[in-house]
Coordinates of C-alpha atoms and ligand atoms in Angstrom, one line a residue:
X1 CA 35.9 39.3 123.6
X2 CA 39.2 39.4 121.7
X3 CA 39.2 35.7 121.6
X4 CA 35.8 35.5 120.2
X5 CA 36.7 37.6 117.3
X6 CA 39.8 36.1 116.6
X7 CA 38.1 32.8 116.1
X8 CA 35.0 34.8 114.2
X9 CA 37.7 35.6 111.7
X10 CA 38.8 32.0 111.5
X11 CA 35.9 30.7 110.8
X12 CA 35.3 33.3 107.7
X13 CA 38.4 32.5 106.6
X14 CA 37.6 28.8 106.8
X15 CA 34.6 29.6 105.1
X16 CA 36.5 31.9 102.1
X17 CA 39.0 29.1 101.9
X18 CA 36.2 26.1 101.4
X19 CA 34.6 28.6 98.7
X20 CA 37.4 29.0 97.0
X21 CA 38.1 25.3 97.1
X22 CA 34.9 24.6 95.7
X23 CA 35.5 27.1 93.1
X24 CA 38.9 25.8 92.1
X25 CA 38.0 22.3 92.2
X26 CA 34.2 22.9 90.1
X27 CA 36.7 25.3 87.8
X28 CA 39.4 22.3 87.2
X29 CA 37.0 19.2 87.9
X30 CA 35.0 19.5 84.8
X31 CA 38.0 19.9 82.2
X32 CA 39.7 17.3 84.0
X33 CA 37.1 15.1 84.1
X34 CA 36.4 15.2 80.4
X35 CA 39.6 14.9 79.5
X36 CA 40.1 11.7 81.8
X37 CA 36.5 10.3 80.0
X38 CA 38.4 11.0 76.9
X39 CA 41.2 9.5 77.3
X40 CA 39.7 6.1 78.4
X41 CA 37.1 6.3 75.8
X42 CA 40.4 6.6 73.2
X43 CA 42.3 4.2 74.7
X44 CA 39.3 1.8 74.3
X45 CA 39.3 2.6 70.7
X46 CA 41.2 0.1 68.0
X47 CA 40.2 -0.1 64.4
X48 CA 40.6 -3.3 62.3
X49 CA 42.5 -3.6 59.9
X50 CA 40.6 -5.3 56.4
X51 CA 41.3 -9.1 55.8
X52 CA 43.9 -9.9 53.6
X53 CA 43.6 -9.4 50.4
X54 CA 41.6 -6.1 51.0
X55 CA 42.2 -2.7 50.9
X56 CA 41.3 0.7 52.4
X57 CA 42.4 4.2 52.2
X58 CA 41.9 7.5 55.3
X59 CA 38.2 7.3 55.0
X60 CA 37.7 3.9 56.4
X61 CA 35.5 3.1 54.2
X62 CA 36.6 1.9 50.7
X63 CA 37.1 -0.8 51.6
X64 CA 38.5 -2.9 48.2
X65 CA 39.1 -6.5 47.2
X66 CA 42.4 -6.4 45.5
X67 CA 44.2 -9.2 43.2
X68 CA 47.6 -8.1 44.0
X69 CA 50.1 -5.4 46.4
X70 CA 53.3 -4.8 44.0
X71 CA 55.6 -3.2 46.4
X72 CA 58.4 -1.4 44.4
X73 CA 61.5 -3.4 45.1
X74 CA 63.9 -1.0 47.4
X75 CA 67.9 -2.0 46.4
X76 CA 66.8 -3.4 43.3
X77 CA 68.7 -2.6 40.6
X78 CA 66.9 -3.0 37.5
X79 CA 63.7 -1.7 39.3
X80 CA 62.3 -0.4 36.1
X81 CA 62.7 -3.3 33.8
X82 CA 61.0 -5.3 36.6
X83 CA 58.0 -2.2 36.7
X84 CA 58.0 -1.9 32.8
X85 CA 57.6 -6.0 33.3
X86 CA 54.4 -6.2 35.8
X87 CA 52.8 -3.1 33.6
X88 CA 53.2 -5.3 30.4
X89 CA 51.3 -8.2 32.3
X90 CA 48.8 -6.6 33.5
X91 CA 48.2 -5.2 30.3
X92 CA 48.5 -8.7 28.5
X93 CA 45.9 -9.7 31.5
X94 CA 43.7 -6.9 31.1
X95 CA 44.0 -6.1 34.6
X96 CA 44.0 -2.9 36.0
X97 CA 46.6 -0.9 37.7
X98 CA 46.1 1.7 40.9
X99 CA 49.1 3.4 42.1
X100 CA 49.3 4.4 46.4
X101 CA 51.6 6.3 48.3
X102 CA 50.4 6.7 52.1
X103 CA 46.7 6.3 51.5
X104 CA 45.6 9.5 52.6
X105 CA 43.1 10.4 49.7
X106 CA 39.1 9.4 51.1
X107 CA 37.8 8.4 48.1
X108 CA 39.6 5.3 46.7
X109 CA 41.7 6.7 44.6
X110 CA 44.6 4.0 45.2
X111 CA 42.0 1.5 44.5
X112 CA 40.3 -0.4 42.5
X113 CA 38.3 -3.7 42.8
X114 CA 39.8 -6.4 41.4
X115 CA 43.0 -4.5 40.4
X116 CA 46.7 -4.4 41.0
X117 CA 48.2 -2.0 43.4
X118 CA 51.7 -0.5 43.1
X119 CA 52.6 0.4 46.8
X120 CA 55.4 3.1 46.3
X121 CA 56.7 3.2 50.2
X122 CA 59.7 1.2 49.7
X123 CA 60.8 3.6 46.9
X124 CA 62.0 6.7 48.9
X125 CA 65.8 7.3 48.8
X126 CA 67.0 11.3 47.8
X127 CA 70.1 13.3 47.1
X128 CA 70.1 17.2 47.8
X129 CA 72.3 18.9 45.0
X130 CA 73.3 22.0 47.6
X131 CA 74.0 24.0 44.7
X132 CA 71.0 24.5 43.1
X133 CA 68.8 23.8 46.1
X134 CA 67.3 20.9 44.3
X135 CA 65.9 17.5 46.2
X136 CA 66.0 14.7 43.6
X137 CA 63.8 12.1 45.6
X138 CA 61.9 8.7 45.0
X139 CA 58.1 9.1 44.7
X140 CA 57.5 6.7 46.9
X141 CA 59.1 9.0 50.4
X142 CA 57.5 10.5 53.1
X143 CA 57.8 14.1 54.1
X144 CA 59.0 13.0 57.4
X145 CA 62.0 11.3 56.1
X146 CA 62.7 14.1 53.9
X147 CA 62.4 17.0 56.4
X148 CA 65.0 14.8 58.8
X149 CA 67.1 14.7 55.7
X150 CA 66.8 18.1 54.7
X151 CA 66.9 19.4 58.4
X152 CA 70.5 17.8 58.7
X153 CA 71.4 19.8 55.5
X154 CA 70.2 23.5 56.4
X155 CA 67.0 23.7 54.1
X156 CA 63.6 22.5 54.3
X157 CA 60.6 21.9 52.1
X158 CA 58.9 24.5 50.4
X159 CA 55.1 23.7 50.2
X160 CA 53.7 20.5 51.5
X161 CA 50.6 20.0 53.5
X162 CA 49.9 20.5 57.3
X163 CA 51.3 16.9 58.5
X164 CA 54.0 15.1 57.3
X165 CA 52.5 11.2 57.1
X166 CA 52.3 11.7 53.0
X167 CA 54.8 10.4 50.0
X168 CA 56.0 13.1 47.6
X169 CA 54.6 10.6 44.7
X170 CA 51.0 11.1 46.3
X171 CA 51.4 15.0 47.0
X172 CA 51.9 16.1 43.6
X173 CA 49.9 13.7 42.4
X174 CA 47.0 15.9 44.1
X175 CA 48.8 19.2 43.8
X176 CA 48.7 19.4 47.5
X177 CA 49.4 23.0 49.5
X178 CA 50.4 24.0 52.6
X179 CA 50.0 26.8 55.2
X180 CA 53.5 28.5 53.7
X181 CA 52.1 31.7 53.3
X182 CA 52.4 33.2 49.6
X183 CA 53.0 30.0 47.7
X184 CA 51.1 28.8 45.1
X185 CA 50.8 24.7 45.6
X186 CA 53.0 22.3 45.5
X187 CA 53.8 22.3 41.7
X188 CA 55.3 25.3 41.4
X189 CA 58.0 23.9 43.4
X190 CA 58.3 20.9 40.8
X191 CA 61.5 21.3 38.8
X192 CA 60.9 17.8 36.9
X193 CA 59.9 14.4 37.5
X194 CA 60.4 11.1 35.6
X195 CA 57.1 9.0 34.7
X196 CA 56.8 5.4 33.1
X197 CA 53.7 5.2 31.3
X198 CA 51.5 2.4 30.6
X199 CA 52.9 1.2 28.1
X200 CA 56.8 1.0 29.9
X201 CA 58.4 4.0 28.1
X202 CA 60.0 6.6 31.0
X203 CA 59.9 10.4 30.1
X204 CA 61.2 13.1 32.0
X205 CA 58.9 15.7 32.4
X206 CA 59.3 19.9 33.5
X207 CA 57.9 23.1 31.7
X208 CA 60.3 22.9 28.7
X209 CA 60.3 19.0 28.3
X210 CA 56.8 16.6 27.5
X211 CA 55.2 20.0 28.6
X212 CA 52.2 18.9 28.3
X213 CA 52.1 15.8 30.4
X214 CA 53.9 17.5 32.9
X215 CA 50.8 19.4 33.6
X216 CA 48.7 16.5 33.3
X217 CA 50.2 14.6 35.7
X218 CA 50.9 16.3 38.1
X219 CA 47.3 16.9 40.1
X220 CA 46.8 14.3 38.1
X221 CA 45.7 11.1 40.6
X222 CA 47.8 8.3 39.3
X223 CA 46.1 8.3 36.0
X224 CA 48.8 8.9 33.5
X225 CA 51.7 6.7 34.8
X226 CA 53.9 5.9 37.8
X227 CA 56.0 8.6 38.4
X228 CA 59.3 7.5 39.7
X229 CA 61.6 10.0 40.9
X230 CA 60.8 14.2 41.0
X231 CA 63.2 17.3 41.4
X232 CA 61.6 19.6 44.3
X233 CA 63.0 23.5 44.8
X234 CA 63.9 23.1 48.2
X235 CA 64.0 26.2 50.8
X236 CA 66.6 27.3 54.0
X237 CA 65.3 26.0 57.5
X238 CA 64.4 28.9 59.2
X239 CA 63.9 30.1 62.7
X240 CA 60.3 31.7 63.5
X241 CA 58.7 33.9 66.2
X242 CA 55.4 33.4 66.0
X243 CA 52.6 36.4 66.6
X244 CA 49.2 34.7 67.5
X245 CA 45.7 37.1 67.4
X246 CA 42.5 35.6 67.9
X247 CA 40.2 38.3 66.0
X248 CA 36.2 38.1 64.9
X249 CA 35.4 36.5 61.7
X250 CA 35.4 39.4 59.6
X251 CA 38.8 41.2 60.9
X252 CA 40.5 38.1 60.6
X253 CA 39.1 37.7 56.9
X254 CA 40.0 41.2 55.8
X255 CA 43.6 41.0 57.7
X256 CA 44.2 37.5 55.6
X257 CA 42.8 39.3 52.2
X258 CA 45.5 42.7 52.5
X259 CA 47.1 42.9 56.1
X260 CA 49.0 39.6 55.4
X261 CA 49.5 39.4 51.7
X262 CA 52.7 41.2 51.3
X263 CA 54.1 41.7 54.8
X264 CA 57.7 41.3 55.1
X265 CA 58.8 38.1 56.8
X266 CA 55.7 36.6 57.1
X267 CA 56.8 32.7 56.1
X268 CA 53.8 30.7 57.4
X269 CA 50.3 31.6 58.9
X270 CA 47.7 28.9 60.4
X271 CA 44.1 30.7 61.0
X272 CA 41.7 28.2 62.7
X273 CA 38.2 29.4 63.4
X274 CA 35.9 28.8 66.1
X275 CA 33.7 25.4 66.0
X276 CA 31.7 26.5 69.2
X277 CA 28.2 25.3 68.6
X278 CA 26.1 28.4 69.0
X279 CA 29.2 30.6 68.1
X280 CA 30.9 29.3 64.7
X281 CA 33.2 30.6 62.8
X282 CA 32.8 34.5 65.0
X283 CA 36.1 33.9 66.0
X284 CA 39.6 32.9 64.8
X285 CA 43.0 32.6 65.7
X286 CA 45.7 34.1 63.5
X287 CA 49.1 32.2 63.7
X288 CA 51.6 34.2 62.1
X289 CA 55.7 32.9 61.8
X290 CA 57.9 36.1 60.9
X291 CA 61.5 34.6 60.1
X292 CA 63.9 35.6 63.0
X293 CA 67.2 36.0 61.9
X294 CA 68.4 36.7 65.5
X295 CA 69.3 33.8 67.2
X296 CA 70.2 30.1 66.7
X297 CA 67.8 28.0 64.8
X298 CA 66.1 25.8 67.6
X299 CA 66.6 21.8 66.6
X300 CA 64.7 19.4 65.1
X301 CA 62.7 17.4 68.2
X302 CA 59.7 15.4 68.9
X303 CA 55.7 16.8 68.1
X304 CA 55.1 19.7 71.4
X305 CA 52.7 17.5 74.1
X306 CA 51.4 15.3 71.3
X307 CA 49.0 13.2 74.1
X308 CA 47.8 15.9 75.5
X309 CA 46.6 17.7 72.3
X310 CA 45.0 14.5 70.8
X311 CA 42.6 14.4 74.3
X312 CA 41.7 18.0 73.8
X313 CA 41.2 17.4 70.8
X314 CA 38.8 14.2 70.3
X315 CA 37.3 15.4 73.7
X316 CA 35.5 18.1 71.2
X317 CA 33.8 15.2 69.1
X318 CA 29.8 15.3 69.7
X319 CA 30.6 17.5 73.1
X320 CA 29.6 21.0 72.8
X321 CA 31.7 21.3 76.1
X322 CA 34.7 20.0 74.7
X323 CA 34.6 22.3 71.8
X324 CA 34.3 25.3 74.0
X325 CA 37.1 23.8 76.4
X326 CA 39.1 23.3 73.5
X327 CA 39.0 26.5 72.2
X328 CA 39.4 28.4 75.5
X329 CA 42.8 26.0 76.1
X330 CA 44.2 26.8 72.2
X331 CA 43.6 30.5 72.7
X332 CA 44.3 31.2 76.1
X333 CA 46.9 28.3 77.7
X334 CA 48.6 27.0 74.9
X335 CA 50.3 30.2 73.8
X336 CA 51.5 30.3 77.1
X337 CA 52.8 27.0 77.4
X338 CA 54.1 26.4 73.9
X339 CA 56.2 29.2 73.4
X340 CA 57.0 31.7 70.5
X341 CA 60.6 30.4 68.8
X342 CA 59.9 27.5 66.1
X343 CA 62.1 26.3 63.6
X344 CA 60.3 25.8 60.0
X345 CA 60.8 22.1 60.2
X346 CA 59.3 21.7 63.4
X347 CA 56.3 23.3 62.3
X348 CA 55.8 20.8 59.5
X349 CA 56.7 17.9 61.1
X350 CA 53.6 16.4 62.6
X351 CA 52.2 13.2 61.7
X352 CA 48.4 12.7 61.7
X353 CA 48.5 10.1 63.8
X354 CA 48.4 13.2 66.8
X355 CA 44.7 13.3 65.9
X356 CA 44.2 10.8 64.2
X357 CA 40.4 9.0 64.6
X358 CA 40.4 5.6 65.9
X359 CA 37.2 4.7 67.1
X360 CA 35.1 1.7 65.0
X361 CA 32.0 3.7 64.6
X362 CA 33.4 6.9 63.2
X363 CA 35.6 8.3 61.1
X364 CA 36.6 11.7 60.3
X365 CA 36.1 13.1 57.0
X366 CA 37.9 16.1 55.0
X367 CA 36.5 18.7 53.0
X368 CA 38.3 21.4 51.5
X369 CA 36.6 24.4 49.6
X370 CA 38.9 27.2 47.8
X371 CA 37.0 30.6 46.7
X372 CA 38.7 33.7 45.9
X373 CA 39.3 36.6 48.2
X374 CA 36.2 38.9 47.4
X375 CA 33.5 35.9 48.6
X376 CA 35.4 34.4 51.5
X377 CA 33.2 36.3 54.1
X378 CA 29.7 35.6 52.2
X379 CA 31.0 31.8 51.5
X380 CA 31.8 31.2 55.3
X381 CA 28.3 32.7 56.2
X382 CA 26.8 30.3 53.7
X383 CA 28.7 27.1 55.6
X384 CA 27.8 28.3 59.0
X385 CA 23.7 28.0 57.8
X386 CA 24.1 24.7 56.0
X387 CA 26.5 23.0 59.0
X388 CA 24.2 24.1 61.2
X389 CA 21.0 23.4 59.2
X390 CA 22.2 19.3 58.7
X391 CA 23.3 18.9 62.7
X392 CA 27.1 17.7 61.3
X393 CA 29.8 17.7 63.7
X394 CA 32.3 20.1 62.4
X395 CA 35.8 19.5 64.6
X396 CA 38.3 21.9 62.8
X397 CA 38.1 24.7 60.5
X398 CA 41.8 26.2 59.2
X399 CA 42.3 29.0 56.7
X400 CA 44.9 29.1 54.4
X401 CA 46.4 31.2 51.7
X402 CA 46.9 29.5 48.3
X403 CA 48.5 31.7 45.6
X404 CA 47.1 31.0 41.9
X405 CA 48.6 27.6 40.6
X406 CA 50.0 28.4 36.7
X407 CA 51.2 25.2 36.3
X408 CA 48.6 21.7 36.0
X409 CA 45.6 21.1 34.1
X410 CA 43.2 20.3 36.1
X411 CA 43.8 23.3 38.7
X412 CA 42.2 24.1 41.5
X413 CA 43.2 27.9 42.2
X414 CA 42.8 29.4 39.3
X415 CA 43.2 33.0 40.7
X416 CA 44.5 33.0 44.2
X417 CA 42.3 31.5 47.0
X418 CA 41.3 31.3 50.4
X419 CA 41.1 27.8 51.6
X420 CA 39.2 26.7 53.9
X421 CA 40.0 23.1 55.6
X422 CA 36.9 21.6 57.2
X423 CA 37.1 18.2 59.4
X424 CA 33.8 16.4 59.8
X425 CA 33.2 13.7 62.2
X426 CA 30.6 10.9 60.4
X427 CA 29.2 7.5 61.4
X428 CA 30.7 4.7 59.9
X429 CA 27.2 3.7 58.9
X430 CA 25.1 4.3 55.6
X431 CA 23.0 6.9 57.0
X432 CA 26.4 8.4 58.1
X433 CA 27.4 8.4 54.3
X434 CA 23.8 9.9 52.9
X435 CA 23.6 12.4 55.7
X436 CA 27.8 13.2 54.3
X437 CA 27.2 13.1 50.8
X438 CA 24.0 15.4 50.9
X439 CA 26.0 17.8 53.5
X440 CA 29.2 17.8 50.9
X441 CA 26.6 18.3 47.5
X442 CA 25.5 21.0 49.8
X443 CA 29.1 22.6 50.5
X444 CA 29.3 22.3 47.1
X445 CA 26.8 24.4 45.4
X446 CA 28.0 27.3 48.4
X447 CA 31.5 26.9 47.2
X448 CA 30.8 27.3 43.3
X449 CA 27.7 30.4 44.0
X450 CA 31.3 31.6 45.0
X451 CA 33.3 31.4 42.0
X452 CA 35.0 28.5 44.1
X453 CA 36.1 25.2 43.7
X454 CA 36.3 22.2 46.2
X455 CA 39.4 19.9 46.4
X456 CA 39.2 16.5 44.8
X457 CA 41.2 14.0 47.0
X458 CA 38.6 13.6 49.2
X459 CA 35.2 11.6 49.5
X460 CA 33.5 11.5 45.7
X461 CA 30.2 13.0 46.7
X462 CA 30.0 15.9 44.5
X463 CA 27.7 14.5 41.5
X464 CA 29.1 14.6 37.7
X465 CA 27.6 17.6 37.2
X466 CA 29.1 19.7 40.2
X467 CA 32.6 18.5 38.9
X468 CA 32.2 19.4 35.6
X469 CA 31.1 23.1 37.0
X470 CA 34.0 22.7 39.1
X471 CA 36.2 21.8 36.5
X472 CA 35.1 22.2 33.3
X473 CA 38.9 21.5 32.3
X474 CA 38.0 17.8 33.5
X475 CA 36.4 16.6 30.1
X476 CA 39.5 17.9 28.1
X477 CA 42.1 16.1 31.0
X478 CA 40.6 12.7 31.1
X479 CA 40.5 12.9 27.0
X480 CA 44.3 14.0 27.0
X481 CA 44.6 10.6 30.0
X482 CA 43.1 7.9 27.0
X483 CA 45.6 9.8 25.2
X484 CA 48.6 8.9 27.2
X485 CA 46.8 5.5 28.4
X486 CA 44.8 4.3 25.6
X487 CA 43.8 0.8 27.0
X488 CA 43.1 3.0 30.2
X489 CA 45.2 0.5 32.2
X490 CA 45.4 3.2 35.5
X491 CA 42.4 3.6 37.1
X492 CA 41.1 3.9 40.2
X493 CA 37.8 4.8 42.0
X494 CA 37.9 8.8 41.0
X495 CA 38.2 7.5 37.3
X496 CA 35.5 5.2 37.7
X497 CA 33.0 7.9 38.8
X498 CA 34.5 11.0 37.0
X499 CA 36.5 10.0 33.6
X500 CA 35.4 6.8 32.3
X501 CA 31.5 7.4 32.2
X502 CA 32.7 10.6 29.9
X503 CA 34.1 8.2 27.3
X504 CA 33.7 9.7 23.9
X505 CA 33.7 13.5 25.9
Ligands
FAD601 C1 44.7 14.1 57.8 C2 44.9 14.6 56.5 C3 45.4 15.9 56.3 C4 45.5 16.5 55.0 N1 46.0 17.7 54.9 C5 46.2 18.2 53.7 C6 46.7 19.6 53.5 O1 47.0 20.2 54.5 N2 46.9 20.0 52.3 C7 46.5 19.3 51.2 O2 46.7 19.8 50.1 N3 46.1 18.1 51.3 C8 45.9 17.5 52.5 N4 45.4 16.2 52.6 C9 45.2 15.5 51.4 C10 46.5 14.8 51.0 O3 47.4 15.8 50.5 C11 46.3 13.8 49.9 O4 45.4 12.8 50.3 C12 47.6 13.2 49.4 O5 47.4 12.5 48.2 C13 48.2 12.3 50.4 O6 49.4 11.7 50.0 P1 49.5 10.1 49.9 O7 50.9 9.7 49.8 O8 48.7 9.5 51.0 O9 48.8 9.8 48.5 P2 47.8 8.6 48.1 O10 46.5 8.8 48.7 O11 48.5 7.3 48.3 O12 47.7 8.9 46.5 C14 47.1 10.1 46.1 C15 46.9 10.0 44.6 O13 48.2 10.1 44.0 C16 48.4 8.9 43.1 N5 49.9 8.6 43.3 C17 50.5 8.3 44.5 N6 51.8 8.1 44.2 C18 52.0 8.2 42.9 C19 53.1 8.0 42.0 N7 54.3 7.7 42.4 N8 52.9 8.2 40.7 C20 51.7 8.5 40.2 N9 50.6 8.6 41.0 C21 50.7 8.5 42.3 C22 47.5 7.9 43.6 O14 47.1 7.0 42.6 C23 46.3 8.7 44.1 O15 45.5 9.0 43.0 C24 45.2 15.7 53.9 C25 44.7 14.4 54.0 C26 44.6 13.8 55.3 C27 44.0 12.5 55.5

């Protein structure tokens, strides 16, 4: 009798055990099994490159026949008389001149057909004067070099964007901004810069000297001359103890709008929303980094589990699943995993290669929409309808914090902004493109019913007339560029669609 219900017991036990089994494995096998998919399907993936004599820029598809690649001659030194030189022919040739850093802009504006380009990479050496807290630096350096640089010297940059793949030459050539919390972009952190224009003369530039093109050019897409070197404000490295809440859309709006403005501490925040088909935008996690003057400042090191986060994060391209996988992981294992004590020059030094889109047939594509405080909530409901009404693929969403920019023409946050980072996934094909442009025209008309703006270094799709509402500076700024560039000798694609059609504006 005993014996019988001993092995009774076993047997539910066995039973329990095999459920549980079950369980665990149907609980672990999907995510693992996605992932795996994933990662063969990315490791399958290899873009080309475009022949020579072709160029491209992030988008993948500008593809450009060029006449020449000037790469600015590192350890030259005369450089400039050899610059002032190639600008004079090119002139004399009537050729046209596009100046790139890294190739991150999406709508050729480092190109144009049939033109010269001036590759700036090689040009990237810098100096820190400690005692003014001032980085004199060659346009042509990336931010990953000069956070290593800065990193070994206590300080750190003060607003750059959220990866570290781009030149300084390019960033303030766009104005970019960051998620430093409180800043305005990256001009205000522009002490001066030195610029050769077309026709070879080199002026320094700052708010008391050449004013005027100082504003110009900086947001001002390579259309006013190559600028050479700039002096950045530079900021101390900083430990951080991060504070992550993942709140519903309208909490997390209102706590960005007053909670957050003004707190004490508060260095850096990263907000990304939900992309959950069915469920976008209700939710968003708040990443909030308090400076922590109470212990050692952790050093610099390698991107946290960069393989890992790539797979969960192109495992949420066309895959409702992965989406929903992906957010569960970032909000519920991740803060586990990852810790809470960050230096500052950790946190911007990621490359975009982490996420980077590699496949042939698609390609991601930026968007980035600025609107003031008061509409954020009404302009986010107004995305939600159109994403959803054209089927697009939406893969991130962050929020940032932009403080009103006093300083370049053709500005962007005019008062200060919420700014909203959206990253599409599109086919590399030309119903891709119409199916983008009439989704970004869209976008558009939401942002500006807002009072808002959308940010030009990305695909040209907004027609002349939503720029022109955008910026209505725009027909003064490319008058004031035939100004500085009379026989218009830098150009690029922007120019082509945006400034020269205005001619006589
Ligand atoms: C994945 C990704 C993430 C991004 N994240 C952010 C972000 O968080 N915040 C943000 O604000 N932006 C962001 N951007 C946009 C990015 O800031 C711009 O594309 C920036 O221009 C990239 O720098 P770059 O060196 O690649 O510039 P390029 O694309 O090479 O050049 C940009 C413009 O600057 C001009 N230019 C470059 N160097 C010089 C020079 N020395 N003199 C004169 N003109 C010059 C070029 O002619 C061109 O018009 C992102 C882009 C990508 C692809």
């Amino acid at each position: 009798m005993a014996r019988q219900s001993i092995r009774r017991r076993w047997r539910w036990l066995a039973v329990i055990t095999g459920v549980l089994a079950v369980i665990v494995l149907v609980w672990l096998g999907r995510p693992v099994l996605h992932l795996v998919f994933t990662a063969v399907r990315d490791a399958a993936s290899r873009p080309s490159t475009p022949p020579p004599g072709y160029l491209d820029d992030a988008s993948r598809l500008n593809r450009t026949r060029i006449a020449e690649v000037w790469s600015m001659p590192a350890g030259v030194s005369d450089v400039e008389t050899e610059l002032a030189a190639l600008l004079a022919h090119a002139r004399a040739e009537g050729r046209r001149v596009s100046i790139a850093g890294a190739r991150h802009t999406m709508g050729g504006h480092t190109l144009y057909s049939g033109g010269l380009v001036i590759n700036m990479l090689p040009w990237n050496q810098m100096e820190l004067d400690e005692k003014r807290d001032v980085l004199k630096v060659q346009a042509g350096a990336l931010w990953r070099d000069v956070i290593r640089y800065l990193d070994a010297r206590g300080r750190s940059v003060a607003v750059m964007q959220s990866n570290n793949s781009f030149t300084v030459g390019g960033s303030i050539s766009v104005n970019c901004h960051g998620w430093q919390h409180g800043w305005p972009p990256i001009a205000s952190t522009v002490e001066s810069f030195r610029i050769m224009l077309a026709d070879g003369r080199v002026l320094r530039c700052s708010r008391q000297e050449n004013a005027e093109l100082f504003s110009l050019a900086l947001g001002g897409y390579g259309l006013f001359g190559v600028i050479l070197d700039v002096e950045l404000r530079v900021v101390p490295n900083r430990r951080y103890r991060l504070e992550q809440r993942v709140l519903p859309l309208k909490e997390a709006l209102e706590l960005f709008e007053e909670g957050l403005r003004n707190r004490p501490g508060l260095e850096m925040v990263y907000a990304r929303m939900s992309i959950v088909p069915g469920h976008l935008f209700e939710g968003v996690i708040i990443n909030a980094f308090y400076h922590d003057p109470n212990g050692e400042i952790p050093a610099l090191g390698a991107p946290w589990a960069p393989r890992l986060r790539r797979l969960v994060f192109r495992g949420s391209e066309r895959s409702a699943y992965g989406k929903k996988l992906r957010w569960s992981l970032e909000t519920r294992v991740e803060p586990l995993l990852r810790g809470k004590i960050f230096s500052r020059n950790q946190l911007l030094n990621e490359g975009v290669e982490v996420f980077q889109n590699r496949s042939e047939d698609t390609t991601d594509i930026l968007h980035e929409y600025f609107v003031p405080h008061r509409h954020a909530l009404a302009f986010i409901q107004d995305v939600r309808r159109i994403v959803e009404e054209h089927g697009a693929d939406l893969l991130n969403v962050t929020v940032r914090d932009v403080r009103e920019d006093k300083d370049t023409f053709l500005r962007y946050a005019t008062e200060d902004m919420v700014a909203f980072v959206m990253l599409f996934l599109q086919e590399r094909t030309e119903e891709g493109e119409r199916a983008m442009a009439s989704l970004t025209r869209d976008l558009i008309d939401a942002a500006l019913a807002h009072e808002g703006r959308y940010y030009l270094p990305y695909r040209l799709h907004a027609t002349r007339e939503q720029f022109l509402r955008a910026y209505p500076q725009a027909t003064e700024f490319f008058r004031l560029k035939r100004k500085y560039d009379p026989e218009e000798l830098f150009q690029n694609m922007f120019y082509l669609k945006y400034g020269r059609a205005q001619v006589g504006g």
